[in-house]
Each structure stands twice: as structure tokens, then as C-alpha cells.
Amino acid sequence: MSEIPLVSELRAKFGEGIIDVNLEAIDEWVEVNPSVLVEVCQFLKEAEGFRFDMCNSITVVDYLETDPKKAAKVDWEPHLEVVYHLSSIATKLTLVLKVKIPRWKNGVEGELPTVPSVAGVWATADWHEREAYDLSGVNFLGHPHLKRILCPDDWEGHPLRKDYEMPLEYHGIRGR
Amino acid sequence: MATSKIDDPRVIEFDVRTDEMLINMGPQHPSTHGVLRLVLRTDGEVVSDVEPHLGYLHRCAEKIGENLTARQWVPYTDRMDYLAAMNMNLGWSLVIEKLLEYDLPERGRHLRVIISEMGRIASHLVAMGTYGLDLGSFTPFLYGFREREKILNLFEEACGARLTYSYLTPGGATADLPVGWTDKCRQFLNQFKEVIPELHTLLTTNSIFVSRTAGIGVMSAKMAVDYGCTGPVLRGSGVYHDLRFHGEERYTEMYEGYVFDVICADPETGEYPESNYEFHGDSLDYPEIPRQAILGDCWHRFYVRMLEVVQSVRLIEQAIEKYEATSGDWGTPIKLVQKLPAKEAYMETEAPRGQMGFYVVGNGDSIPWRVRARSSSFCNLSVTAPLCQGILLADIPAIVGSLDVVMGEIDR
């Protein structure tokens, strides 16, 4: 429960920017408004006593139930969650940050939702964000060169979206 | 300067430049450790920019994970870092156990220490051998593989496979160690300890090797942390951080009661922890650090791995004793179709190449909602671009080799 002073400090500093906190989860997480994400990250990295100097991973989880029977039972609206796993070499703390965003920008299918990039805070976020963009289709605003990293540059779609369908063919290779 | 007249011939000479050239290195280049492609922008011999291109080995492991149960995905973790498959199994097993809040019996924990540290030795032997190969020396490769082969024989006896084991599974291991295995393991360790000085003479103090690696690719501690480097790459820069000591409790309790050192040079003095293991009653001193070596260079990253092997030997020796002293169950593998709670868990372990993290989101079904593998080599490789600016072309294999990347883990 070493995170509690952290949460109160975050709340005091960012107020409305901290949307939700879950300390009962296996890994305690803090949900942040995307508009203050970069400031929160900068603060977490530099604040004395926390010093989250390592960004371990950036992941996007797609919450969309494609099975209509199961979709009726779930208690969430379709959305994307960008999950940041942070840790500190100096203080050995760990923290999970979450940002919830719509699946498509303005509800228009094909328009990627946006999140501010934290590549300026941790250099390692550069490649993690490229991977998240490539596989899950999130546009990280302010990223120095956001382009695909694992899939070829001319690949279509974002494979880790739940409604992704493999293309029928790619350069003459049968897809499905 | 376009309007000025050229009176002095030296002005022209200063203006002479060679053309910039784009060189494509890989994906089939032997020193890129698999299918890494580097696009180099060079001016003569000097490299001004490097851009790694990945994805040639992308097999959609994370997407596949969304269609399989937790235990069915274990073989896919083997195929990530295929040189340390046991450690990949361990990482995935621990995160599923964390999600299920399952506690492993003591005997199973000691078994896991034996197996994962053996995996670390095998992996570091390949790292050492192929690094020699990258720099034009074939012999260490043969010596490294000769020893690794013995470890693979032991693994084969324990689980039947030599490369993709799927031995450690969520809930424990697929089987207990066979009768007499620990004796054979001890025999191997005794023999291997005598070989370690031999391995050191092949590369560590070899003057050609030292001049190719010492002072090359120097990475500061700040840079290493900023780029998310972990494992020997991080410790080679003098950052004291090893998850076996500093990780989550679920992982560190595996190593509770064990005596071993984190191999990391003191950034103030540049000295490594003293060698404190013995064989035949003599203590072995590590070779001295060459004068040219700077903390954070390729040589130090290599040296950290070589010393870690010794710590692994120490750990296995203790683990075998503890394993034999504890009786009871070694753990029961979870059911093939095991419902995962609607929670999420993230966990990192110290794999040979760095911190290997797995993230799993459950939704009450037996098939996870989302699976994510945070690859250590992926982050370690991201440092190549800034590290390779303004160096000579011939140093690229030295730098990439010192990061010891495995493409299977990067591309997943």
C-alpha cells in the first residue's frame, strides 16, 4: 500500500485529471484524463520519493465484445484502454496508469483515436507507442515518427483490435 | 559562400566530401542474430544514422494468446526467446499464478530456481559464443556450445525437449525432476566450474577482443534507464538493479534464503563484487578489467554475463541442496481449461536478456481477454539508433552483439 501517498499527491496536484483509482486490484492502477497524461508522467518521473524512471510497457486493450450474445451481458461500453506499466529503479515502486479512450475518434470508423505521446518523457516509450499504434490503432499525438514497427508499412488494419479481420490477400499471398 | 571567390586552394579541399550512402545490413546478415535489418546511413566508414527494421519474425503471438487458454499458450512463450525458453515459461507461469492467486509449494520453487538458472547459463553461453563469432573468432562459439549441449541433455532428460521445453507451466512444472537428475546436474556443475576460467581466456582478456569492444558503444546509466534497457545491458552501465533482488515479492520469494551477488560494477570505483565461489578448495579470481574499458561499453556488458554465469552456478548448487531437503509436492499444473478471473495482472521476471514482462487480462472465461509480452530485447534494441551514431561501420556488429538480442522475442 505504498501507493497511497502517491495517490493523494496526484489528486492534490491534478484534481479532476485523476478520474479513478483502484487500490484493490492485483496491481493498483490510476486512471488519468488524457489531457493531463504527459504532465502526470513528467511529475511521476521527477517527483522526489517516487521517481518512476522506467516505463516498462505500453499496452492497448480493446474492450469490444464481438459476440452479440455475450455483448448483452458485459457491463462496459466498447472502448480502448491504454495501459502504462511504470516502475522505479531508484525507489523500487511500481504503478499502472490507465487512459480510457473511444475506439474511434468522434465515432467515425477508421479514424484513429488520439492520446498524447509520452515519448518525450521516457525514450523507451517511442518504440512501445509505435507498437501500440501498429497493432492496436491508437494515434499518439506528438510522437516523433509514428509508423508501423512489426507489420509491414503497407499493412492495412490493426490486428489486435477485436473486430480485426485478416485481409483476403496481401501482395498475392492468400490471407484467409 | 556562393558569392565568394576561391583564392585559397585549401577552401576547396575543406569542401570535399564523400557521398552519403545508404547501406542495408540484414535481414540475413550473420551478425544480426536472426532477422534484424539495419539501414545505415554512412559517410565513408563513419555511420551517421542507424534505423532498425523489425518484424520479420512477427508471428502474432499476442493475438494467438487471445484464442488459447493459459496453458495452451505456454509453447508460444518457448518460441519467443528460444535460447532461454525455460525462463519464458517461468515468466508466463508466474503471471498466471499471480492472477489466480496460487501459491507454489516450496519444492516447486527450488525446482524452478534450478531450471531457470540452468537456462540462464545456457543462454549466456550462446551469448558469449556468438559474440565471439560476430567479432571474427570462431573458437569460443564451439566451447560455448559444447557446454550448452550438456545443459540441453539435462533438460531433455527432465522434459523431453531440447529447445522448446514447455516444462514450467502455470501451477508448477509438467513433471518432477527424474530420479538421479540432481546428481547428474551436480556432476555437470563441477565439471563446468573448471571450464569457466578456460572460457575467460578465450575472450575476456584476449587483446583483439578487448580492442574491438573496450571503449566502444559506451552507454551511460541515465541513457540505459531512459531507453528501458534491462538485464546485463543495464547492469553493464553500472545500475544496481536485478529483479531477483528487487522484483515483486512473488518472484523474489523464489530466491529467499539464497546467497548470491548482483553482478554490477560500482559506478564510483568501477569494481565488481569479489569472486566468492570455490572449487577444489581454490577460489577463482576473475580476470582483471582491461585499462581501455569504460563502464557501460561493450566489454562490460559481455563481462557482466560472464560473471552472472558464476552466480547462477552458485544458485543452482544451493537450490539442489534445498530441493533435496524438502519433500512433498512440486506443484500441480493448472487445468488445461482453467477459468481466469475478470482481473488483470502484470509481472516481470529477470530473464537472461533482461526483464521479461507478461500482462494478462481475464474476463471470467478460460481464454484471456488480452495477452501482452513485454520483451526485454525489444527495449534493449531500441537503444541501437542513438548508440550507433558517429561510430565506425565495423563497430556495428560489436554493439548489436553486445546487446545480445533474440529476434524471436522482439518480433513475437
mmCIF file of C-alpha atoms in Angstrom, chain B residues 105-117 244-245 251-262 311-326:
data_model
loop_
_atom_site.group_PDB
_atom_site.id
_atom_site.type_symbol
_atom_site.label_atom_id
_atom_site.label_comp_id
_atom_site.label_asym_id
_atom_site.label_seq_id
_atom_site.Cartn_x
_atom_site.Cartn_y
_atom_site.Cartn_z
ATOM 1 C CA PRO B 105 4.815 -25.303 -2.770
ATOM 2 C CA GLU B 106 8.390 -24.840 -1.613
ATOM 3 C CA ARG B 107 9.802 -27.789 -3.521
ATOM 4 C CA GLY B 108 8.411 -26.390 -6.764
ATOM 5 C CA ARG B 109 10.096 -23.065 -6.102
ATOM 6 C CA HIS B 110 13.510 -24.695 -5.696
ATOM 7 C CA LEU B 111 12.901 -26.717 -8.835
ATOM 8 C CA ARG B 112 12.183 -23.507 -10.690
ATOM 9 C CA VAL B 113 15.377 -21.890 -9.408
ATOM 10 C CA ILE B 114 17.425 -24.856 -10.655
ATOM 11 C CA ILE B 115 15.762 -24.881 -14.045
ATOM 12 C CA SER B 116 15.704 -21.151 -14.688
ATOM 13 C CA GLU B 117 19.308 -20.651 -13.629
ATOM 14 C CA ARG B 244 15.778 -11.433 -8.408
ATOM 15 C CA PHE B 245 16.526 -8.956 -5.610
ATOM 16 C CA TYR B 251 9.238 -13.587 -7.723
ATOM 17 C CA THR B 252 11.812 -12.683 -5.078
ATOM 18 C CA GLU B 253 10.396 -15.223 -2.619
ATOM 19 C CA MET B 254 11.660 -17.866 -5.026
ATOM 20 C CA TYR B 255 15.178 -16.684 -4.199
ATOM 21 C CA GLU B 256 14.598 -16.239 -0.481
ATOM 22 C CA GLY B 257 17.387 -17.733 1.589
ATOM 23 C CA TYR B 258 19.781 -17.918 -1.349
ATOM 24 C CA VAL B 259 23.172 -16.242 -1.263
ATOM 25 C CA PHE B 260 24.301 -14.626 -4.489
ATOM 26 C CA ASP B 261 25.525 -11.307 -5.851
ATOM 27 C CA VAL B 262 24.070 -8.900 -8.327
ATOM 28 C CA GLN B 311 26.355 -16.632 -9.761
ATOM 29 C CA SER B 312 23.959 -18.984 -11.488
ATOM 30 C CA VAL B 313 26.244 -21.898 -10.628
ATOM 31 C CA ARG B 314 26.211 -20.762 -7.021
ATOM 32 C CA LEU B 315 22.435 -20.538 -7.048
ATOM 33 C CA ILE B 316 21.939 -23.965 -8.582
ATOM 34 C CA GLU B 317 24.260 -25.569 -6.045
ATOM 35 C CA GLN B 318 22.219 -24.115 -3.212
ATOM 36 C CA ALA B 319 18.938 -24.903 -4.960
ATOM 37 C CA ILE B 320 19.814 -28.574 -5.421
ATOM 38 C CA GLU B 321 20.540 -28.902 -1.722
ATOM 39 C CA LYS B 322 17.310 -27.185 -0.761
ATOM 40 C CA TYR B 323 15.338 -29.155 -3.321
ATOM 41 C CA GLU B 324 16.633 -32.445 -1.980
ATOM 42 C CA ALA B 325 15.995 -31.394 1.616
ATOM 43 C CA THR B 326 12.343 -30.524 1.016
#
